[in-house]
Amino acid sequence: MSQNTANYDENKVPDLILSDPFVSEKGKLIQTVSEWEKFRRPEIFRLFQDEVYGQIPKDFDKISFEVISETANPYPEIADLEEVNITVERNGKSHTMRINFFLPKTGKGPFPVILLINYLPKYPDGKLADEAFWPVPELIKKGFATASFHAETVAPDLADSFQNGMISTLYPEQIGQANGLKALGAWGWGAMRAMDYFQQHPKVDSKKSILVGHSRTGKAALWASANDPRWAFTYANESGCGGAALSKRKYGETVGAINRRFPHWFADNFQKYNEKEEQLPLDQHLLPGLIAPRAVYYSSAKGDQWADPKGEYLGIQLGSRVASEIYGKKAVFEPEFEALEGPVHLESVGYHIREGKHDLTWKDWELFLEFWDFNWKR
Ligand code: GCU
């Protein structure tokens, strides 16, 4: 199925039978934070790990950081650029990934930090990304430190070579396991290693940290944050199928479509549900609950029907129930998707939809940063 042959007819969306976040596999009603954290969250985490994304291994022997500097800083007036090699060793082998890290020149810090997982090719003028996609000067002027790494510095984005980064070097035993580490998990692992760097950096307030991903890296950011509680905010823009959007709606991109085009992204087990979404023992509405009570924000574009904006909205609307009903946040998403008149910015959860096509734009950043301000200043 391609973007042209996908279903975009709301009347053809099947009736949704979605599992209840608050009933455990053994039928126990889950009402308190301790019941959630002890029983239900681990069950849901395991389902996502085994059936959707695959494992993200947490162990290694050593991590080291080396600030090297090769590229000219495109913003020398306002920011310092640290290019950092992060080397991780395990079982006598090592993998080095690279992050590009901008710190404000004014102010003493420690600065809140925004990490973007990038996957776009280098911009023609030598900049690391298009300035709307990663608006470094604007973020610096607002007092953030901001970093990005390219997905391929961790794992190539190709079906026949995705293992040829950190997976085969550091975690070869994952290869071939039905719930083994794949590319999305590897990119998420990269975000964790960047966080290791921030945590020891005197100018970074790593407690005020934001992990951002667009589309395929939005999916990776969500799974990374479910694995790593050090991220205070997680922002997934247009992450669509296998990210924000409900798979069982079969609207736009489907599980079969994504697994056939990108067999290296998800756990091999996810293939069992190609054209059989109704058999999934979970859906993406359970994902925000793995991040709660930390903040999670989704956004969609009206011209990005492939990512199923309504499915993304339902993912966060239903998903926010953990924040509100278990953690007591003011996080009840009231409006129906069709009645939305602007961004929904609540305590620890938020959403917006904008005009235009599939892209991470300045408008998206602006609205997300309003959500951030609302949550820190509330
Ligand atoms: C493709 C893919 C999407 C993905 C997108 C992207 O369109 O089908 O699932 O989100 O690429 O990463 O831009």
Coordinates of C-alpha atoms and ligand atoms in Angstrom, one line a residue:
M1 CA 0.0 0.0 0.0
S2 CA 1.3 3.4 -0.9
Q3 CA 0.3 6.9 0.2
N4 CA -2.0 7.0 -2.8
T5 CA -3.8 3.8 -2.2
A6 CA -4.2 4.1 1.6
N7 CA -7.6 4.5 3.3
Y8 CA -8.5 8.1 4.0
D9 CA -12.2 7.5 4.4
E10 CA -13.4 7.9 8.0
N11 CA -16.4 5.7 7.2
K12 CA -14.0 2.8 6.5
V13 CA -12.3 3.1 9.9
P14 CA -13.2 -0.1 11.9
D15 CA -14.9 0.1 15.3
L16 CA -12.0 0.4 17.7
I17 CA -11.6 -2.2 20.5
L18 CA -8.8 -0.8 22.6
S19 CA -7.4 -2.3 25.7
D20 CA -8.1 -0.5 29.0
P21 CA -5.1 1.1 30.5
F22 CA -6.5 0.6 34.0
V23 CA -7.2 -3.2 33.9
S24 CA -4.2 -5.5 34.3
E25 CA -3.7 -8.6 32.2
K26 CA -5.0 -10.6 35.2
G27 CA -8.1 -8.4 35.3
K28 CA -7.1 -6.3 38.3
L29 CA -8.4 -2.8 38.5
I30 CA -5.5 -0.2 38.6
Q31 CA -6.3 2.9 40.5
T32 CA -3.2 4.1 42.4
V33 CA 0.3 5.3 41.4
S34 CA 1.8 2.3 43.1
E35 CA -0.5 -0.2 41.3
W36 CA 0.3 1.5 38.1
E37 CA 4.0 1.6 38.6
K38 CA 4.3 -1.9 40.1
F39 CA 1.9 -3.9 37.9
R40 CA 0.3 -2.1 34.9
R41 CA 3.1 0.1 33.6
P42 CA 5.6 -2.9 33.4
E43 CA 3.0 -5.0 31.5
I44 CA 2.4 -2.3 29.0
F45 CA 6.1 -1.5 28.6
R46 CA 6.8 -5.2 28.0
L47 CA 4.1 -5.4 25.3
F48 CA 5.6 -2.4 23.5
Q49 CA 9.0 -3.8 23.8
D50 CA 8.2 -7.3 22.6
E51 CA 5.5 -6.7 20.1
V52 CA 6.3 -3.2 18.6
Y53 CA 9.7 -1.6 19.1
G54 CA 12.2 -4.2 20.4
Q55 CA 14.6 -3.9 23.3
I56 CA 16.9 -1.0 24.1
P57 CA 19.7 -2.6 26.0
K58 CA 20.9 -0.4 28.9
D59 CA 24.2 -2.0 29.8
F60 CA 27.7 -1.1 28.7
D61 CA 31.2 -1.1 30.2
K62 CA 32.3 2.5 29.7
I63 CA 31.3 5.8 28.2
S64 CA 33.6 8.7 27.4
F65 CA 33.2 12.1 25.9
E66 CA 35.6 14.0 23.7
V67 CA 35.0 17.6 22.6
I68 CA 36.5 17.9 19.2
S69 CA 35.8 20.8 16.8
E70 CA 35.8 20.5 13.1
T71 CA 32.9 22.5 11.7
A72 CA 32.8 26.2 11.8
N73 CA 30.2 27.5 14.2
P74 CA 27.5 29.1 12.1
Y75 CA 26.3 31.3 15.0
P76 CA 29.5 32.5 16.6
E77 CA 27.9 35.8 17.9
I78 CA 25.4 34.1 20.1
A79 CA 26.4 30.5 20.6
D80 CA 29.3 28.2 21.4
L81 CA 29.4 25.0 19.5
E82 CA 30.7 21.8 21.0
E83 CA 31.1 18.9 18.7
V84 CA 31.3 15.9 20.9
N85 CA 32.3 12.3 20.2
I86 CA 30.6 9.9 22.5
T87 CA 32.3 6.6 22.7
V88 CA 30.7 3.6 24.3
E89 CA 32.5 0.4 25.0
R90 CA 31.1 -3.1 25.7
N91 CA 32.8 -6.5 25.7
G92 CA 36.0 -5.1 24.3
K93 CA 34.4 -3.3 21.3
S94 CA 33.5 0.4 20.9
H95 CA 31.1 2.6 19.0
T96 CA 31.5 6.4 18.6
M97 CA 28.6 8.7 17.9
R98 CA 28.7 12.4 17.3
I99 CA 26.5 15.2 18.7
N100 CA 26.5 18.9 17.8
F101 CA 25.8 21.0 20.8
F102 CA 25.1 24.7 21.0
L103 CA 25.3 26.7 24.3
P104 CA 24.2 30.3 24.7
K105 CA 27.0 32.8 24.9
T106 CA 25.1 35.0 27.3
G107 CA 24.0 33.9 30.7
K108 CA 25.8 31.6 33.1
G109 CA 23.4 28.7 32.9
P110 CA 22.8 25.9 33.7
F111 CA 20.6 26.0 30.7
P112 CA 17.6 23.8 29.9
V113 CA 18.5 21.5 27.0
I114 CA 16.7 20.5 23.8
L115 CA 17.9 17.4 21.9
L116 CA 16.7 16.8 18.4
I117 CA 17.2 13.4 16.7
N118 CA 17.8 14.4 13.1
Y119 CA 17.6 12.2 10.1
L120 CA 17.7 14.7 7.2
P121 CA 20.8 15.1 5.0
K122 CA 23.1 18.0 5.8
Y123 CA 21.8 21.2 4.5
P124 CA 23.4 22.5 1.3
D125 CA 25.1 25.6 2.9
G126 CA 26.9 23.4 5.4
K127 CA 24.4 24.0 8.3
L128 CA 23.4 20.9 10.2
A129 CA 19.7 21.3 9.4
D130 CA 17.3 23.7 7.8
E131 CA 16.7 26.6 10.3
A132 CA 13.0 26.0 10.6
F133 CA 13.6 22.3 11.3
W134 CA 16.1 23.0 14.0
P135 CA 15.9 26.7 14.8
V136 CA 19.2 27.0 16.7
P137 CA 19.4 30.8 16.9
E138 CA 15.8 31.2 18.2
L139 CA 16.3 28.5 20.8
I140 CA 19.5 30.0 21.9
K141 CA 17.9 33.4 22.2
K142 CA 15.2 31.9 24.4
G143 CA 17.9 30.6 26.8
F144 CA 18.1 27.0 25.8
A145 CA 21.1 24.9 25.0
T146 CA 20.4 22.7 22.0
A147 CA 21.9 19.6 20.5
S148 CA 21.2 17.2 17.7
F149 CA 22.7 14.0 16.4
H150 CA 22.1 12.4 13.1
A151 CA 20.3 9.0 13.3
E152 CA 23.0 7.4 11.1
T153 CA 25.8 8.2 13.6
V154 CA 24.1 5.5 15.7
A155 CA 22.5 3.1 13.1
P156 CA 22.1 3.5 9.3
D157 CA 18.5 4.0 8.1
L158 CA 18.6 1.1 5.6
A159 CA 17.0 -2.3 5.7
D160 CA 20.1 -4.2 4.8
S161 CA 22.7 -2.2 6.8
F162 CA 20.9 -0.9 9.9
Q163 CA 23.0 -3.3 12.1
N164 CA 26.2 -1.8 10.8
G165 CA 26.4 0.9 13.5
M166 CA 26.2 0.3 17.2
I167 CA 24.0 -2.8 17.0
S168 CA 26.5 -5.3 15.5
T169 CA 29.4 -3.7 17.4
L170 CA 28.0 -3.4 20.9
Y171 CA 24.9 -5.6 21.1
P172 CA 25.3 -8.3 18.4
E173 CA 23.3 -10.8 20.5
Q174 CA 20.2 -8.6 19.7
I175 CA 20.3 -9.5 16.0
G176 CA 17.8 -12.0 15.0
Q177 CA 15.8 -11.9 18.2
A178 CA 12.1 -11.5 17.6
N179 CA 12.1 -8.6 20.1
G180 CA 15.7 -7.5 19.4
L181 CA 17.0 -4.0 19.0
K182 CA 16.2 -2.4 15.7
A183 CA 16.8 1.1 14.2
L184 CA 14.2 3.1 16.1
G185 CA 15.5 1.6 19.4
A186 CA 19.1 2.3 18.3
W187 CA 18.3 6.0 17.7
G188 CA 16.6 6.1 21.1
W189 CA 19.7 4.6 22.6
G190 CA 21.6 7.5 21.0
A191 CA 19.4 10.0 22.7
M192 CA 20.2 8.3 26.1
R193 CA 23.9 8.6 25.5
A194 CA 23.5 12.3 24.7
M195 CA 21.7 12.6 28.0
D196 CA 24.7 10.9 29.7
Y197 CA 26.7 13.8 28.3
F198 CA 24.3 16.5 29.4
Q199 CA 24.1 15.1 32.9
Q200 CA 27.8 15.6 33.6
H201 CA 27.9 19.0 31.8
P202 CA 28.2 21.9 34.3
K203 CA 26.3 24.3 32.0
V204 CA 23.3 22.0 31.4
D205 CA 20.2 21.7 33.6
S206 CA 19.4 18.2 32.6
K207 CA 16.3 18.1 34.8
K208 CA 14.9 20.6 32.3
S209 CA 15.4 18.5 29.2
I210 CA 13.4 18.1 26.1
L211 CA 13.6 15.3 23.6
V212 CA 12.3 16.1 20.1
G213 CA 11.8 14.0 17.1
H214 CA 10.0 14.4 13.8
S215 CA 8.2 11.6 12.0
R216 CA 10.5 8.5 12.1
T217 CA 12.6 10.1 14.9
G218 CA 9.4 11.1 16.7
K219 CA 8.6 7.4 17.0
A220 CA 12.2 6.9 18.3
A221 CA 11.9 9.8 20.7
L222 CA 8.7 8.3 22.2
W223 CA 10.2 4.9 22.7
A224 CA 13.4 6.4 24.1
S225 CA 11.5 8.4 26.7
A226 CA 9.4 5.3 27.7
N227 CA 12.8 3.7 28.4
D228 CA 14.5 6.6 30.0
P229 CA 12.9 8.7 32.7
R230 CA 15.5 11.4 32.5
W231 CA 13.6 13.3 29.8
A232 CA 11.3 15.9 31.4
F233 CA 9.5 16.7 28.1
T234 CA 9.1 14.6 25.0
Y235 CA 7.8 16.1 21.8
A236 CA 6.9 13.9 18.8
N237 CA 5.9 15.8 15.7
E238 CA 3.9 14.0 13.0
S239 CA 5.1 10.6 14.3
G240 CA 2.2 8.8 12.7
C241 CA 2.1 5.0 12.4
G242 CA 4.0 3.3 15.1
G243 CA 4.3 6.6 17.0
A244 CA 1.5 8.8 18.0
A245 CA -1.3 7.3 15.8
L246 CA -3.6 4.4 16.7
S247 CA -2.7 1.4 14.5
K248 CA -6.2 -0.2 14.7
R249 CA -7.7 2.7 12.8
K250 CA -5.9 1.6 9.6
Y251 CA -6.1 5.1 8.3
G252 CA -3.2 6.4 6.2
E253 CA -0.1 4.4 6.8
T254 CA -0.8 0.9 8.2
V255 CA 1.3 -1.6 10.1
G256 CA 1.8 -3.7 7.0
A257 CA 2.8 -0.7 4.9
I258 CA 5.4 0.5 7.4
N259 CA 6.8 -2.9 8.1
R260 CA 7.2 -3.7 4.4
R261 CA 8.9 -0.4 3.5
F262 CA 10.9 -0.1 6.7
P263 CA 11.5 -3.7 8.0
H264 CA 14.5 -2.4 10.0
W265 CA 12.6 0.0 12.2
F266 CA 10.5 -2.1 14.5
A267 CA 10.8 -5.5 16.2
D268 CA 10.4 -8.5 13.9
N269 CA 7.3 -9.4 16.1
F270 CA 5.5 -6.3 14.8
Q271 CA 5.3 -8.0 11.4
K272 CA 2.7 -10.5 12.9
Y273 CA 0.2 -7.7 12.8
N274 CA 0.6 -6.7 9.1
E275 CA -3.0 -6.4 7.9
K276 CA -4.1 -7.8 11.3
E277 CA -4.0 -4.7 13.4
E278 CA -7.1 -5.9 15.3
Q279 CA -5.0 -8.7 16.8
L280 CA -2.5 -6.3 18.4
P281 CA -2.6 -6.8 22.2
L282 CA -2.1 -3.1 22.6
D283 CA -2.4 0.2 20.7
Q284 CA -0.5 3.5 20.7
H285 CA -3.0 5.1 23.2
L286 CA -1.0 3.2 25.8
L287 CA 2.3 4.9 24.9
P288 CA 1.9 8.3 26.6
G289 CA 1.1 6.5 29.9
L290 CA 4.6 5.0 29.9
I291 CA 6.0 8.6 29.9
A292 CA 3.6 10.0 32.5
P293 CA 3.8 11.9 34.7
R294 CA 6.6 13.5 32.6
A295 CA 5.3 15.8 29.9
V296 CA 4.5 14.6 26.4
Y297 CA 3.4 16.6 23.4
Y298 CA 2.2 15.6 20.0
S299 CA 1.5 17.6 16.8
S300 CA 0.0 16.9 13.4
A301 CA -0.4 18.7 10.1
K302 CA -3.6 18.8 8.2
G303 CA -1.8 18.0 4.9
D304 CA -0.2 14.9 6.5
Q305 CA -3.1 12.4 6.3
W306 CA -0.6 9.6 5.8
A307 CA 0.3 10.1 9.5
D308 CA -3.4 10.1 10.5
P309 CA -3.9 13.3 12.5
K310 CA -7.1 12.1 14.1
G311 CA -5.3 8.9 15.1
E312 CA -2.5 10.9 16.6
Y313 CA -5.0 13.1 18.5
L314 CA -6.8 10.1 19.9
G315 CA -3.5 8.6 20.9
I316 CA -2.7 11.5 23.2
Q317 CA -6.3 12.2 24.2
L318 CA -6.8 8.6 25.4
G319 CA -3.2 8.3 26.5
S320 CA -3.5 11.3 28.8
R321 CA -5.8 9.4 31.1
V322 CA -2.8 8.1 33.0
A323 CA -1.6 11.6 33.7
S324 CA -5.0 12.7 34.8
E325 CA -6.5 9.7 36.5
I326 CA -3.4 8.1 38.1
Y327 CA -1.1 11.1 38.6
G328 CA -3.8 13.7 39.3
K329 CA -2.7 16.1 36.6
K330 CA -5.1 18.6 35.1
A331 CA -4.8 16.8 31.8
V332 CA -8.3 15.9 30.5
F333 CA -8.6 16.4 26.8
E334 CA -12.1 17.5 26.3
P335 CA -12.7 18.5 22.7
E336 CA -13.5 16.1 19.9
F337 CA -10.9 16.1 17.2
E338 CA -13.3 17.7 14.7
A339 CA -14.1 20.5 17.1
L340 CA -10.5 21.6 17.8
E341 CA -10.1 25.3 17.5
G342 CA -6.5 25.7 18.6
P343 CA -3.7 24.0 20.5
V344 CA -4.7 22.0 23.6
H345 CA -2.1 22.9 26.3
L346 CA -2.8 21.0 29.6
E347 CA -0.7 20.0 32.6
S348 CA 1.9 17.7 31.2
V349 CA 0.1 16.8 28.0
G350 CA -0.5 18.8 24.8
Y351 CA -1.4 18.8 21.2
H352 CA -1.7 21.0 18.2
I353 CA -2.5 20.6 14.5
R354 CA -1.5 23.2 11.9
E355 CA -2.1 23.8 8.3
G356 CA 0.4 22.6 5.8
K357 CA 2.4 19.5 4.9
H358 CA 4.5 16.9 6.7
D359 CA 7.5 18.8 8.2
L360 CA 8.8 20.2 11.4
T361 CA 8.3 24.0 11.1
W362 CA 8.9 27.1 13.1
K363 CA 5.1 27.1 13.8
D364 CA 5.4 23.7 15.5
W365 CA 8.3 24.8 17.6
E366 CA 6.5 28.0 18.6
L367 CA 3.4 26.2 19.8
F368 CA 5.4 23.5 21.5
L369 CA 7.5 26.2 23.4
E370 CA 4.2 27.8 24.5
F371 CA 3.3 24.5 26.0
W372 CA 6.7 24.3 27.7
D373 CA 6.3 27.9 29.1
F374 CA 2.8 27.1 30.3
N375 CA 4.1 24.0 32.1
W376 CA 7.2 25.5 33.8
K377 CA 5.5 28.8 34.7
R378 CA 2.2 27.4 35.8
Ligands
GCU1 C1 7.6 7.7 5.7 C2 7.1 6.7 6.6 C3 6.6 7.3 7.9 C4 7.6 8.2 8.5 C5 8.1 9.2 7.5 C6 9.3 10.1 7.9 O1 6.6 8.5 5.2 O2 6.0 6.0 5.9 O3 6.2 6.3 8.9 O4 7.2 8.8 9.7 O5 8.6 8.5 6.3 O6 10.1 9.7 8.8 O7 9.4 11.2 7.4

